[in-house]
Amino acid sequence: MFRKVLIANRGEIAVRVMRACRELDIRTVAIYSDADRDAGHVRYADEAYHVGPARPAESYLDAESIVEIAEQANVDAIHPGYGFLAENADFAERVETSPATWVGPASAVMRQLGGKTGARTVMEAADVPIVPGTVDPVTTADEIAAFGEEHGYPIAIKADAGGGGRGMSVVESEAEIEDALDRSIREGEAYFDDATVYLEKYLSDPKHVEVQILADGYGNVRHLGERDCSLQRRHQKVIEEAPAPGLSPEQREAIGAAARRGVADAGYENAGTVEFLVSGDEFYFMEVNTRIQVEHPVTELVTGIDVVKWQLRVAAGEEIDFAQEDVTTTGHAIEYRINAENPAEDFAPTTGVLERYDPPGGIGVRMDDAMREGDEIGGDYDSMIAKLIVHAGDREECLIRSERALREFDIKGVHTIIPFHRLMLTDQAFTEGRHTTDYLDEQVDPGRLEAAVERWGTASGDGGTGGNTSARTYTAEVNGKRFEVVLYGEEVEEEQPRQTKSPEPVADAPAGTAGERVTAEMQGTVLEVTVEPGDEVEPGDVVCVIEAMKMENDVITSAAGTVAEVTVGAGDSVETGDVLCVIE
Ligand code: ADP
């Protein structure tokens, strides 16, 4: 077994891998960017090395620096986690030619399966049904029109290297082809450095079902059952579970066997996931993820198999010691991604300090995170800050236990999607397991999301949507019995002293007047200021646009009046609470 492993990642997955290392008596090495000097994965590791600035391209994506640190720290393996360099075959190859072992499939296999068309070709040859479409790239609008003519619409134009819905454009008719083709090519280039695109029939209302695979260097390939990841927002998973509700035993058996067959033929080694779309009685191969996935814990909870430990074991040359028949599942597990986003504002990412962080516990509750109270959620990396994974005897009990755990989860300081998860636990389509991949985007009314944040925002420590009143909870004892008393009041008193103390931004603002200050709700960069002094504004008008966490966020005023002063300009960096403009 390895002596020392470098984890080329950050956040919860880095800590998850380090925990497996600790149980295997392996020393751990973290890398960290300027933004992560005191991050959870750095605190957890036995050793930590600074890799570069906050920008991923100069730190967590800097292959050369990472390999250099690995040599300096004298590690014998590198685990990539997920995201960043995890599916980068060039990085895998670079590690293979270094003294360290790559914890993952061989770079050649990654190359073959990493591109969607390559993987489709392999699966088709292994007699695994693929989503109808092309296995060769397309380049012209004419080819796509001919495909539409033959197979009908809608069609998905997909980037060969794409993922998470990026690089995928759906066309409903011939007229949309040209724009959609341009968009997919552009996104493929921008996100994955690869302009190759191909076609798939866009299936309506499918379920996303994927199979966890584990393979060693002795030809043993096992599947650990399937997961359902159909609850997605803009093609990004938010809730995942195992086993998949609604699959018949025959379908379950057939999908598992197909996944196993497909990767065995490809000479795959280590952990991987084979993704399928299920439509009615049919299932179709979509892609292989050649790495550990965010949602692996649900499989671990129902099978009792530690997937990350096995990644390290097979990379170190050990043989899988259980047969396919030995893999059984117990009960049901559901994972809730805890993202720092506001569901009431189109899931816009939020930043801030975790004033309170008190995650749930007790029977059947697993927390995968790298956070503690007082940590700052910055805007440099993705918005997932933790994962809550709940396990119970069956799906029904799991839903009830989930409600209990989400209710216990106490986070203050940033918005999270906990209110959204609590809403889903009251949603019939979800609780009955009928939801498909389009459900959240197309059938969950935004009004319900707003109401959920209003209702559960504070209860789960979320801070609510704001508004003019603030609630404060006091404890009272009446005749020896304890009561929680909530008092509601105007939210001005506490804010005032802080603002008068702050000298810079509003020094010249008409202090003491009825002027309403519009402040930044997040740290970011001002992209555009849409008002100027003298403009009349109404509540809901956009006053400026701030870029935070790679998203553009409109800042709106809740006051009506005349813009008295604008205190920022395009290009300025702003902190949470900075005044943007004053309205009289
Ligand atoms: P990844 O699984 O890497 O995120 P994709 O970007 O290919 O890969 O797909 C993301 C999601 O987009 C899928 O989970 C599914 O919801 C949807 N999707 C992809 N391809 C199709 C298709 N041909 N028909 C219907 N939905 C699709």
JSON list of C-alpha atoms in Angstrom, two decimals, residues 114-324:
[
{"chain": "A", "resi": 114, "resn": "GLY", "atom": "CA", "xyz": [-13.38, 10.69, -21.99]},
{"chain": "A", "resi": 115, "resn": "GLY", "atom": "CA", "xyz": [-14.70, 11.92, -25.33]},
{"chain": "A", "resi": 116, "resn": "LYS", "atom": "CA", "xyz": [-18.37, 11.13, -25.71]},
{"chain": "A", "resi": 117, "resn": "THR", "atom": "CA", "xyz": [-18.12, 9.84, -29.29]},
{"chain": "A", "resi": 118, "resn": "GLY", "atom": "CA", "xyz": [-15.18, 7.58, -28.43]},
{"chain": "A", "resi": 119, "resn": "ALA", "atom": "CA", "xyz": [-17.13, 6.16, -25.50]},
{"chain": "A", "resi": 120, "resn": "ARG", "atom": "CA", "xyz": [-20.22, 5.66, -27.68]},
{"chain": "A", "resi": 121, "resn": "THR", "atom": "CA", "xyz": [-18.14, 3.70, -30.16]},
{"chain": "A", "resi": 122, "resn": "VAL", "atom": "CA", "xyz": [-16.73, 1.45, -27.42]},
{"chain": "A", "resi": 123, "resn": "MET", "atom": "CA", "xyz": [-20.17, 0.85, -25.90]},
{"chain": "A", "resi": 124, "resn": "GLU", "atom": "CA", "xyz": [-21.82, 0.13, -29.22]},
{"chain": "A", "resi": 125, "resn": "ALA", "atom": "CA", "xyz": [-19.14, -2.48, -29.91]},
{"chain": "A", "resi": 126, "resn": "ALA", "atom": "CA", "xyz": [-19.81, -4.02, -26.47]},
{"chain": "A", "resi": 127, "resn": "ASP", "atom": "CA", "xyz": [-23.50, -4.28, -27.34]},
{"chain": "A", "resi": 128, "resn": "VAL", "atom": "CA", "xyz": [-24.57, -1.58, -24.89]},
{"chain": "A", "resi": 129, "resn": "PRO", "atom": "CA", "xyz": [-27.50, 0.49, -26.22]},
{"chain": "A", "resi": 130, "resn": "ILE", "atom": "CA", "xyz": [-26.46, 4.11, -26.85]},
{"chain": "A", "resi": 131, "resn": "VAL", "atom": "CA", "xyz": [-28.68, 7.21, -27.14]},
{"chain": "A", "resi": 132, "resn": "PRO", "atom": "CA", "xyz": [-29.63, 7.29, -30.86]},
{"chain": "A", "resi": 133, "resn": "GLY", "atom": "CA", "xyz": [-27.37, 9.72, -32.70]},
{"chain": "A", "resi": 134, "resn": "THR", "atom": "CA", "xyz": [-23.96, 9.93, -34.34]},
{"chain": "A", "resi": 135, "resn": "VAL", "atom": "CA", "xyz": [-20.70, 8.36, -33.20]},
{"chain": "A", "resi": 136, "resn": "ASP", "atom": "CA", "xyz": [-18.74, 10.59, -35.56]},
{"chain": "A", "resi": 137, "resn": "PRO", "atom": "CA", "xyz": [-18.37, 14.35, -35.10]},
{"chain": "A", "resi": 138, "resn": "VAL", "atom": "CA", "xyz": [-20.54, 16.71, -37.16]},
{"chain": "A", "resi": 139, "resn": "THR", "atom": "CA", "xyz": [-19.35, 20.03, -38.54]},
{"chain": "A", "resi": 140, "resn": "THR", "atom": "CA", "xyz": [-22.09, 21.51, -40.72]},
{"chain": "A", "resi": 141, "resn": "ALA", "atom": "CA", "xyz": [-25.68, 22.64, -40.24]},
{"chain": "A", "resi": 142, "resn": "ASP", "atom": "CA", "xyz": [-26.63, 20.54, -43.30]},
{"chain": "A", "resi": 143, "resn": "GLU", "atom": "CA", "xyz": [-25.59, 17.31, -41.62]},
{"chain": "A", "resi": 144, "resn": "ILE", "atom": "CA", "xyz": [-27.73, 18.21, -38.61]},
{"chain": "A", "resi": 145, "resn": "ALA", "atom": "CA", "xyz": [-30.71, 19.09, -40.79]},
{"chain": "A", "resi": 146, "resn": "ALA", "atom": "CA", "xyz": [-30.38, 15.72, -42.54]},
{"chain": "A", "resi": 147, "resn": "PHE", "atom": "CA", "xyz": [-30.29, 13.98, -39.14]},
{"chain": "A", "resi": 148, "resn": "GLY", "atom": "CA", "xyz": [-33.43, 15.91, -38.10]},
{"chain": "A", "resi": 149, "resn": "GLU", "atom": "CA", "xyz": [-35.14, 14.93, -41.33]},
{"chain": "A", "resi": 150, "resn": "GLU", "atom": "CA", "xyz": [-34.45, 11.28, -40.65]},
{"chain": "A", "resi": 151, "resn": "HIS", "atom": "CA", "xyz": [-34.91, 11.02, -36.86]},
{"chain": "A", "resi": 152, "resn": "GLY", "atom": "CA", "xyz": [-37.14, 13.98, -36.04]},
{"chain": "A", "resi": 153, "resn": "TYR", "atom": "CA", "xyz": [-36.72, 16.73, -33.43]},
{"chain": "A", "resi": 154, "resn": "PRO", "atom": "CA", "xyz": [-35.67, 17.65, -30.74]},
{"chain": "A", "resi": 155, "resn": "ILE", "atom": "CA", "xyz": [-31.97, 17.00, -31.26]},
{"chain": "A", "resi": 156, "resn": "ALA", "atom": "CA", "xyz": [-29.14, 17.64, -28.80]},
{"chain": "A", "resi": 157, "resn": "ILE", "atom": "CA", "xyz": [-25.94, 19.04, -30.29]},
{"chain": "A", "resi": 158, "resn": "LYS", "atom": "CA", "xyz": [-23.34, 18.01, -27.73]},
{"chain": "A", "resi": 159, "resn": "ALA", "atom": "CA", "xyz": [-19.70, 18.91, -27.20]},
{"chain": "A", "resi": 160, "resn": "ASP", "atom": "CA", "xyz": [-17.62, 15.74, -27.40]},
{"chain": "A", "resi": 161, "resn": "ALA", "atom": "CA", "xyz": [-15.73, 16.73, -24.25]},
{"chain": "A", "resi": 162, "resn": "GLY", "atom": "CA", "xyz": [-18.77, 18.27, -22.52]},
{"chain": "A", "resi": 163, "resn": "GLY", "atom": "CA", "xyz": [-20.37, 17.51, -19.20]},
{"chain": "A", "resi": 164, "resn": "GLY", "atom": "CA", "xyz": [-22.86, 18.88, -16.71]},
{"chain": "A", "resi": 165, "resn": "GLY", "atom": "CA", "xyz": [-24.99, 20.14, -19.59]},
{"chain": "A", "resi": 166, "resn": "ARG", "atom": "CA", "xyz": [-22.22, 22.47, -20.77]},
{"chain": "A", "resi": 167, "resn": "GLY", "atom": "CA", "xyz": [-21.68, 22.36, -24.48]},
{"chain": "A", "resi": 168, "resn": "MET", "atom": "CA", "xyz": [-25.15, 20.88, -25.05]},
{"chain": "A", "resi": 169, "resn": "SER", "atom": "CA", "xyz": [-27.71, 22.80, -27.14]},
{"chain": "A", "resi": 170, "resn": "VAL", "atom": "CA", "xyz": [-31.16, 21.46, -27.82]},
{"chain": "A", "resi": 171, "resn": "VAL", "atom": "CA", "xyz": [-32.79, 22.27, -31.17]},
{"chain": "A", "resi": 172, "resn": "GLU", "atom": "CA", "xyz": [-36.51, 21.97, -31.75]},
{"chain": "A", "resi": 173, "resn": "SER", "atom": "CA", "xyz": [-36.52, 22.72, -35.47]},
{"chain": "A", "resi": 174, "resn": "GLU", "atom": "CA", "xyz": [-34.28, 23.28, -38.48]},
{"chain": "A", "resi": 175, "resn": "ALA", "atom": "CA", "xyz": [-34.39, 27.06, -38.03]},
{"chain": "A", "resi": 176, "resn": "GLU", "atom": "CA", "xyz": [-32.52, 26.82, -34.70]},
{"chain": "A", "resi": 177, "resn": "ILE", "atom": "CA", "xyz": [-29.67, 24.67, -35.97]},
{"chain": "A", "resi": 178, "resn": "GLU", "atom": "CA", "xyz": [-27.14, 27.27, -36.97]},
{"chain": "A", "resi": 179, "resn": "ASP", "atom": "CA", "xyz": [-27.20, 29.23, -33.69]},
{"chain": "A", "resi": 180, "resn": "ALA", "atom": "CA", "xyz": [-27.21, 26.09, -31.59]},
{"chain": "A", "resi": 181, "resn": "LEU", "atom": "CA", "xyz": [-24.28, 24.60, -33.48]},
{"chain": "A", "resi": 182, "resn": "ASP", "atom": "CA", "xyz": [-22.28, 27.80, -32.95]},
{"chain": "A", "resi": 183, "resn": "ARG", "atom": "CA", "xyz": [-23.13, 27.79, -29.25]},
{"chain": "A", "resi": 184, "resn": "SER", "atom": "CA", "xyz": [-22.08, 24.17, -28.66]},
{"chain": "A", "resi": 185, "resn": "ILE", "atom": "CA", "xyz": [-18.81, 24.70, -30.52]},
{"chain": "A", "resi": 186, "resn": "ARG", "atom": "CA", "xyz": [-18.13, 27.88, -28.56]},
{"chain": "A", "resi": 187, "resn": "GLU", "atom": "CA", "xyz": [-18.87, 26.26, -25.20]},
{"chain": "A", "resi": 188, "resn": "GLY", "atom": "CA", "xyz": [-16.86, 23.17, -26.07]},
{"chain": "A", "resi": 189, "resn": "GLU", "atom": "CA", "xyz": [-13.89, 25.38, -26.84]},
{"chain": "A", "resi": 190, "resn": "ALA", "atom": "CA", "xyz": [-14.33, 27.65, -23.84]},
{"chain": "A", "resi": 191, "resn": "TYR", "atom": "CA", "xyz": [-14.93, 25.04, -21.16]},
{"chain": "A", "resi": 192, "resn": "PHE", "atom": "CA", "xyz": [-13.17, 21.95, -22.48]},
{"chain": "A", "resi": 193, "resn": "ASP", "atom": "CA", "xyz": [-10.70, 23.27, -25.02]},
{"chain": "A", "resi": 194, "resn": "ASP", "atom": "CA", "xyz": [-12.28, 21.04, -27.67]},
{"chain": "A", "resi": 195, "resn": "ALA", "atom": "CA", "xyz": [-14.58, 22.24, -30.45]},
{"chain": "A", "resi": 196, "resn": "THR", "atom": "CA", "xyz": [-15.72, 18.76, -31.54]},
{"chain": "A", "resi": 197, "resn": "VAL", "atom": "CA", "xyz": [-19.50, 18.26, -31.47]},
{"chain": "A", "resi": 198, "resn": "TYR", "atom": "CA", "xyz": [-21.85, 15.37, -32.33]},
{"chain": "A", "resi": 199, "resn": "LEU", "atom": "CA", "xyz": [-25.58, 14.63, -32.27]},
{"chain": "A", "resi": 200, "resn": "GLU", "atom": "CA", "xyz": [-28.00, 12.78, -30.04]},
{"chain": "A", "resi": 201, "resn": "LYS", "atom": "CA", "xyz": [-31.73, 12.49, -30.15]},
{"chain": "A", "resi": 202, "resn": "TYR", "atom": "CA", "xyz": [-32.98, 14.62, -27.24]},
{"chain": "A", "resi": 203, "resn": "LEU", "atom": "CA", "xyz": [-35.14, 12.26, -25.19]},
{"chain": "A", "resi": 204, "resn": "SER", "atom": "CA", "xyz": [-38.17, 13.77, -23.51]},
{"chain": "A", "resi": 205, "resn": "ASP", "atom": "CA", "xyz": [-38.55, 13.28, -19.79]},
{"chain": "A", "resi": 206, "resn": "PRO", "atom": "CA", "xyz": [-35.87, 10.67, -19.20]},
{"chain": "A", "resi": 207, "resn": "LYS", "atom": "CA", "xyz": [-34.51, 9.54, -15.87]},
{"chain": "A", "resi": 208, "resn": "HIS", "atom": "CA", "xyz": [-30.78, 9.79, -15.25]},
{"chain": "A", "resi": 209, "resn": "VAL", "atom": "CA", "xyz": [-29.54, 6.46, -13.92]},
{"chain": "A", "resi": 210, "resn": "GLU", "atom": "CA", "xyz": [-25.86, 5.67, -13.48]},
{"chain": "A", "resi": 211, "resn": "VAL", "atom": "CA", "xyz": [-23.89, 2.61, -12.40]},
{"chain": "A", "resi": 212, "resn": "GLN", "atom": "CA", "xyz": [-20.88, 2.63, -10.07]},
{"chain": "A", "resi": 213, "resn": "ILE", "atom": "CA", "xyz": [-18.04, 0.48, -11.37]},
{"chain": "A", "resi": 214, "resn": "LEU", "atom": "CA", "xyz": [-14.93, -0.82, -9.67]},
{"chain": "A", "resi": 215, "resn": "ALA", "atom": "CA", "xyz": [-12.24, -2.63, -11.64]},
{"chain": "A", "resi": 216, "resn": "ASP", "atom": "CA", "xyz": [-8.77, -3.89, -10.76]},
{"chain": "A", "resi": 217, "resn": "GLY", "atom": "CA", "xyz": [-5.63, -4.80, -12.67]},
{"chain": "A", "resi": 218, "resn": "TYR", "atom": "CA", "xyz": [-6.50, -8.53, -12.64]},
{"chain": "A", "resi": 219, "resn": "GLY", "atom": "CA", "xyz": [-9.51, -8.33, -14.93]},
{"chain": "A", "resi": 220, "resn": "ASN", "atom": "CA", "xyz": [-12.09, -8.16, -12.13]},
{"chain": "A", "resi": 221, "resn": "VAL", "atom": "CA", "xyz": [-14.90, -5.72, -12.91]},
{"chain": "A", "resi": 222, "resn": "ARG", "atom": "CA", "xyz": [-17.69, -5.26, -10.37]},
{"chain": "A", "resi": 223, "resn": "HIS", "atom": "CA", "xyz": [-20.70, -2.99, -10.42]},
{"chain": "A", "resi": 224, "resn": "LEU", "atom": "CA", "xyz": [-22.00, -1.62, -7.13]},
{"chain": "A", "resi": 225, "resn": "GLY", "atom": "CA", "xyz": [-25.55, -1.00, -8.26]},
{"chain": "A", "resi": 226, "resn": "GLU", "atom": "CA", "xyz": [-27.11, 2.13, -9.64]},
{"chain": "A", "resi": 227, "resn": "ARG", "atom": "CA", "xyz": [-27.95, 5.67, -8.56]},
{"chain": "A", "resi": 228, "resn": "ASP", "atom": "CA", "xyz": [-30.74, 7.93, -9.74]},
{"chain": "A", "resi": 229, "resn": "CYS", "atom": "CA", "xyz": [-29.66, 11.54, -10.34]},
{"chain": "A", "resi": 230, "resn": "SER", "atom": "CA", "xyz": [-32.77, 12.81, -12.10]},
{"chain": "A", "resi": 231, "resn": "LEU", "atom": "CA", "xyz": [-33.30, 15.82, -9.85]},
{"chain": "A", "resi": 232, "resn": "GLN", "atom": "CA", "xyz": [-31.25, 18.34, -11.79]},
{"chain": "A", "resi": 233, "resn": "ARG", "atom": "CA", "xyz": [-31.13, 22.07, -12.21]},
{"chain": "A", "resi": 234, "resn": "ARG", "atom": "CA", "xyz": [-30.03, 23.10, -15.69]},
{"chain": "A", "resi": 235, "resn": "HIS", "atom": "CA", "xyz": [-28.56, 19.62, -16.16]},
{"chain": "A", "resi": 236, "resn": "GLN", "atom": "CA", "xyz": [-26.59, 19.79, -12.89]},
{"chain": "A", "resi": 237, "resn": "LYS", "atom": "CA", "xyz": [-27.45, 17.23, -10.24]},
{"chain": "A", "resi": 238, "resn": "VAL", "atom": "CA", "xyz": [-28.81, 18.45, -6.89]},
{"chain": "A", "resi": 239, "resn": "ILE", "atom": "CA", "xyz": [-30.27, 15.35, -5.23]},
{"chain": "A", "resi": 240, "resn": "GLU", "atom": "CA", "xyz": [-29.06, 11.79, -5.88]},
{"chain": "A", "resi": 241, "resn": "GLU", "atom": "CA", "xyz": [-30.17, 8.47, -4.50]},
{"chain": "A", "resi": 242, "resn": "ALA", "atom": "CA", "xyz": [-29.63, 4.72, -4.47]},
{"chain": "A", "resi": 243, "resn": "PRO", "atom": "CA", "xyz": [-31.24, 2.48, -5.47]},
{"chain": "A", "resi": 244, "resn": "ALA", "atom": "CA", "xyz": [-33.06, 4.17, -8.36]},
{"chain": "A", "resi": 245, "resn": "PRO", "atom": "CA", "xyz": [-36.80, 4.33, -7.63]},
{"chain": "A", "resi": 246, "resn": "GLY", "atom": "CA", "xyz": [-39.06, 2.83, -10.24]},
{"chain": "A", "resi": 247, "resn": "LEU", "atom": "CA", "xyz": [-36.60, 0.46, -11.92]},
{"chain": "A", "resi": 248, "resn": "SER", "atom": "CA", "xyz": [-37.83, -3.10, -12.34]},
{"chain": "A", "resi": 249, "resn": "PRO", "atom": "CA", "xyz": [-35.50, -5.87, -11.07]},
{"chain": "A", "resi": 250, "resn": "GLU", "atom": "CA", "xyz": [-34.92, -6.89, -14.71]},
{"chain": "A", "resi": 251, "resn": "GLN", "atom": "CA", "xyz": [-33.96, -3.35, -15.74]},
{"chain": "A", "resi": 252, "resn": "ARG", "atom": "CA", "xyz": [-31.66, -3.03, -12.74]},
{"chain": "A", "resi": 253, "resn": "GLU", "atom": "CA", "xyz": [-29.94, -6.28, -13.63]},
{"chain": "A", "resi": 254, "resn": "ALA", "atom": "CA", "xyz": [-29.67, -5.36, -17.32]},
{"chain": "A", "resi": 255, "resn": "ILE", "atom": "CA", "xyz": [-28.22, -1.87, -16.70]},
{"chain": "A", "resi": 256, "resn": "GLY", "atom": "CA", "xyz": [-25.64, -3.15, -14.21]},
{"chain": "A", "resi": 257, "resn": "ALA", "atom": "CA", "xyz": [-24.58, -5.91, -16.58]},
{"chain": "A", "resi": 258, "resn": "ALA", "atom": "CA", "xyz": [-24.35, -3.50, -19.55]},
{"chain": "A", "resi": 259, "resn": "ALA", "atom": "CA", "xyz": [-22.15, -1.09, -17.58]},
{"chain": "A", "resi": 260, "resn": "ARG", "atom": "CA", "xyz": [-19.86, -3.90, -16.50]},
{"chain": "A", "resi": 261, "resn": "ARG", "atom": "CA", "xyz": [-19.60, -5.27, -20.04]},
{"chain": "A", "resi": 262, "resn": "GLY", "atom": "CA", "xyz": [-18.83, -1.84, -21.50]},
{"chain": "A", "resi": 263, "resn": "VAL", "atom": "CA", "xyz": [-15.95, -0.96, -19.20]},
{"chain": "A", "resi": 264, "resn": "ALA", "atom": "CA", "xyz": [-14.54, -4.49, -19.17]},
{"chain": "A", "resi": 265, "resn": "ASP", "atom": "CA", "xyz": [-14.17, -4.27, -22.95]},
{"chain": "A", "resi": 266, "resn": "ALA", "atom": "CA", "xyz": [-12.36, -0.95, -22.59]},
{"chain": "A", "resi": 267, "resn": "GLY", "atom": "CA", "xyz": [-9.72, -2.40, -20.23]},
{"chain": "A", "resi": 268, "resn": "TYR", "atom": "CA", "xyz": [-10.85, -0.07, -17.48]},
{"chain": "A", "resi": 269, "resn": "GLU", "atom": "CA", "xyz": [-9.14, 0.00, -14.09]},
{"chain": "A", "resi": 270, "resn": "ASN", "atom": "CA", "xyz": [-10.16, 1.84, -10.87]},
{"chain": "A", "resi": 271, "resn": "ALA", "atom": "CA", "xyz": [-13.54, 3.41, -9.99]},
{"chain": "A", "resi": 272, "resn": "GLY", "atom": "CA", "xyz": [-15.79, 4.88, -12.67]},
{"chain": "A", "resi": 273, "resn": "THR", "atom": "CA", "xyz": [-19.39, 5.63, -13.46]},
{"chain": "A", "resi": 274, "resn": "VAL", "atom": "CA", "xyz": [-21.38, 4.64, -16.50]},
{"chain": "A", "resi": 275, "resn": "GLU", "atom": "CA", "xyz": [-24.28, 7.03, -17.07]},
{"chain": "A", "resi": 276, "resn": "PHE", "atom": "CA", "xyz": [-27.55, 6.12, -18.79]},
{"chain": "A", "resi": 277, "resn": "LEU", "atom": "CA", "xyz": [-30.80, 7.80, -19.68]},
{"chain": "A", "resi": 278, "resn": "VAL", "atom": "CA", "xyz": [-33.85, 5.67, -18.97]},
{"chain": "A", "resi": 279, "resn": "SER", "atom": "CA", "xyz": [-36.96, 6.33, -21.00]},
{"chain": "A", "resi": 280, "resn": "GLY", "atom": "CA", "xyz": [-39.90, 3.98, -20.40]},
{"chain": "A", "resi": 281, "resn": "ASP", "atom": "CA", "xyz": [-38.60, 0.42, -20.62]},
{"chain": "A", "resi": 282, "resn": "GLU", "atom": "CA", "xyz": [-35.53, 1.43, -22.60]},
{"chain": "A", "resi": 283, "resn": "PHE", "atom": "CA", "xyz": [-32.16, 2.54, -21.34]},
{"chain": "A", "resi": 284, "resn": "TYR", "atom": "CA", "xyz": [-29.41, 4.20, -23.32]},
{"chain": "A", "resi": 285, "resn": "PHE", "atom": "CA", "xyz": [-25.72, 4.74, -22.57]},
{"chain": "A", "resi": 286, "resn": "MET", "atom": "CA", "xyz": [-24.80, 8.41, -22.23]},
{"chain": "A", "resi": 287, "resn": "GLU", "atom": "CA", "xyz": [-21.20, 8.62, -20.99]},
{"chain": "A", "resi": 288, "resn": "VAL", "atom": "CA", "xyz": [-18.48, 7.28, -18.70]},
{"chain": "A", "resi": 289, "resn": "ASN", "atom": "CA", "xyz": [-17.05, 9.42, -15.89]},
{"chain": "A", "resi": 290, "resn": "THR", "atom": "CA", "xyz": [-13.52, 8.18, -15.37]},
{"chain": "A", "resi": 291, "resn": "ARG", "atom": "CA", "xyz": [-13.22, 9.37, -11.77]},
{"chain": "A", "resi": 292, "resn": "ILE", "atom": "CA", "xyz": [-14.90, 9.37, -8.36]},
{"chain": "A", "resi": 293, "resn": "GLN", "atom": "CA", "xyz": [-18.21, 11.23, -8.44]},
{"chain": "A", "resi": 294, "resn": "VAL", "atom": "CA", "xyz": [-19.82, 13.73, -6.08]},
{"chain": "A", "resi": 295, "resn": "GLU", "atom": "CA", "xyz": [-22.66, 11.30, -5.40]},
{"chain": "A", "resi": 296, "resn": "HIS", "atom": "CA", "xyz": [-20.55, 8.20, -4.60]},
{"chain": "A", "resi": 297, "resn": "PRO", "atom": "CA", "xyz": [-21.57, 8.20, -0.90]},
{"chain": "A", "resi": 298, "resn": "VAL", "atom": "CA", "xyz": [-25.12, 6.95, -1.59]},
{"chain": "A", "resi": 299, "resn": "THR", "atom": "CA", "xyz": [-23.60, 3.82, -3.13]},
{"chain": "A", "resi": 300, "resn": "GLU", "atom": "CA", "xyz": [-21.25, 3.44, -0.17]},
{"chain": "A", "resi": 301, "resn": "LEU", "atom": "CA", "xyz": [-24.13, 3.63, 2.29]},
{"chain": "A", "resi": 302, "resn": "VAL", "atom": "CA", "xyz": [-26.32, 1.02, 0.59]},
{"chain": "A", "resi": 303, "resn": "THR", "atom": "CA", "xyz": [-23.51, -1.41, -0.29]},
{"chain": "A", "resi": 304, "resn": "GLY", "atom": "CA", "xyz": [-21.21, -0.88, 2.69]},
{"chain": "A", "resi": 305, "resn": "ILE", "atom": "CA", "xyz": [-18.27, -0.70, 0.27]},
{"chain": "A", "resi": 306, "resn": "ASP", "atom": "CA", "xyz": [-15.79, 2.16, 0.65]},
{"chain": "A", "resi": 307, "resn": "VAL", "atom": "CA", "xyz": [-15.30, 3.21, -2.97]},
{"chain": "A", "resi": 308, "resn": "VAL", "atom": "CA", "xyz": [-12.46, 5.67, -2.27]},
{"chain": "A", "resi": 309, "resn": "LYS", "atom": "CA", "xyz": [-10.49, 3.11, -0.28]},
{"chain": "A", "resi": 310, "resn": "TRP", "atom": "CA", "xyz": [-10.86, 0.69, -3.18]},
{"chain": "A", "resi": 311, "resn": "GLN", "atom": "CA", "xyz": [-9.60, 3.36, -5.59]},
{"chain": "A", "resi": 312, "resn": "LEU", "atom": "CA", "xyz": [-6.41, 3.54, -3.55]},
{"chain": "A", "resi": 313, "resn": "ARG", "atom": "CA", "xyz": [-6.18, -0.23, -3.14]},
{"chain": "A", "resi": 314, "resn": "VAL", "atom": "CA", "xyz": [-6.51, -1.10, -6.82]},
{"chain": "A", "resi": 315, "resn": "ALA", "atom": "CA", "xyz": [-4.13, 1.73, -7.79]},
{"chain": "A", "resi": 316, "resn": "ALA", "atom": "CA", "xyz": [-1.62, 0.18, -5.37]},
{"chain": "A", "resi": 317, "resn": "GLY", "atom": "CA", "xyz": [-2.00, -3.15, -7.19]},
{"chain": "A", "resi": 318, "resn": "GLU", "atom": "CA", "xyz": [-4.39, -4.97, -4.87]},
{"chain": "A", "resi": 319, "resn": "GLU", "atom": "CA", "xyz": [-7.01, -7.36, -6.20]},
{"chain": "A", "resi": 320, "resn": "ILE", "atom": "CA", "xyz": [-10.74, -6.89, -5.53]},
{"chain": "A", "resi": 321, "resn": "ASP", "atom": "CA", "xyz": [-11.62, -9.48, -2.91]},
{"chain": "A", "resi": 322, "resn": "PHE", "atom": "CA", "xyz": [-15.36, -9.79, -3.46]},
{"chain": "A", "resi": 323, "resn": "ALA", "atom": "CA", "xyz": [-17.42, -11.35, -6.25]},
{"chain": "A", "resi": 324, "resn": "GLN", "atom": "CA", "xyz": [-20.30, -9.68, -8.07]}
]
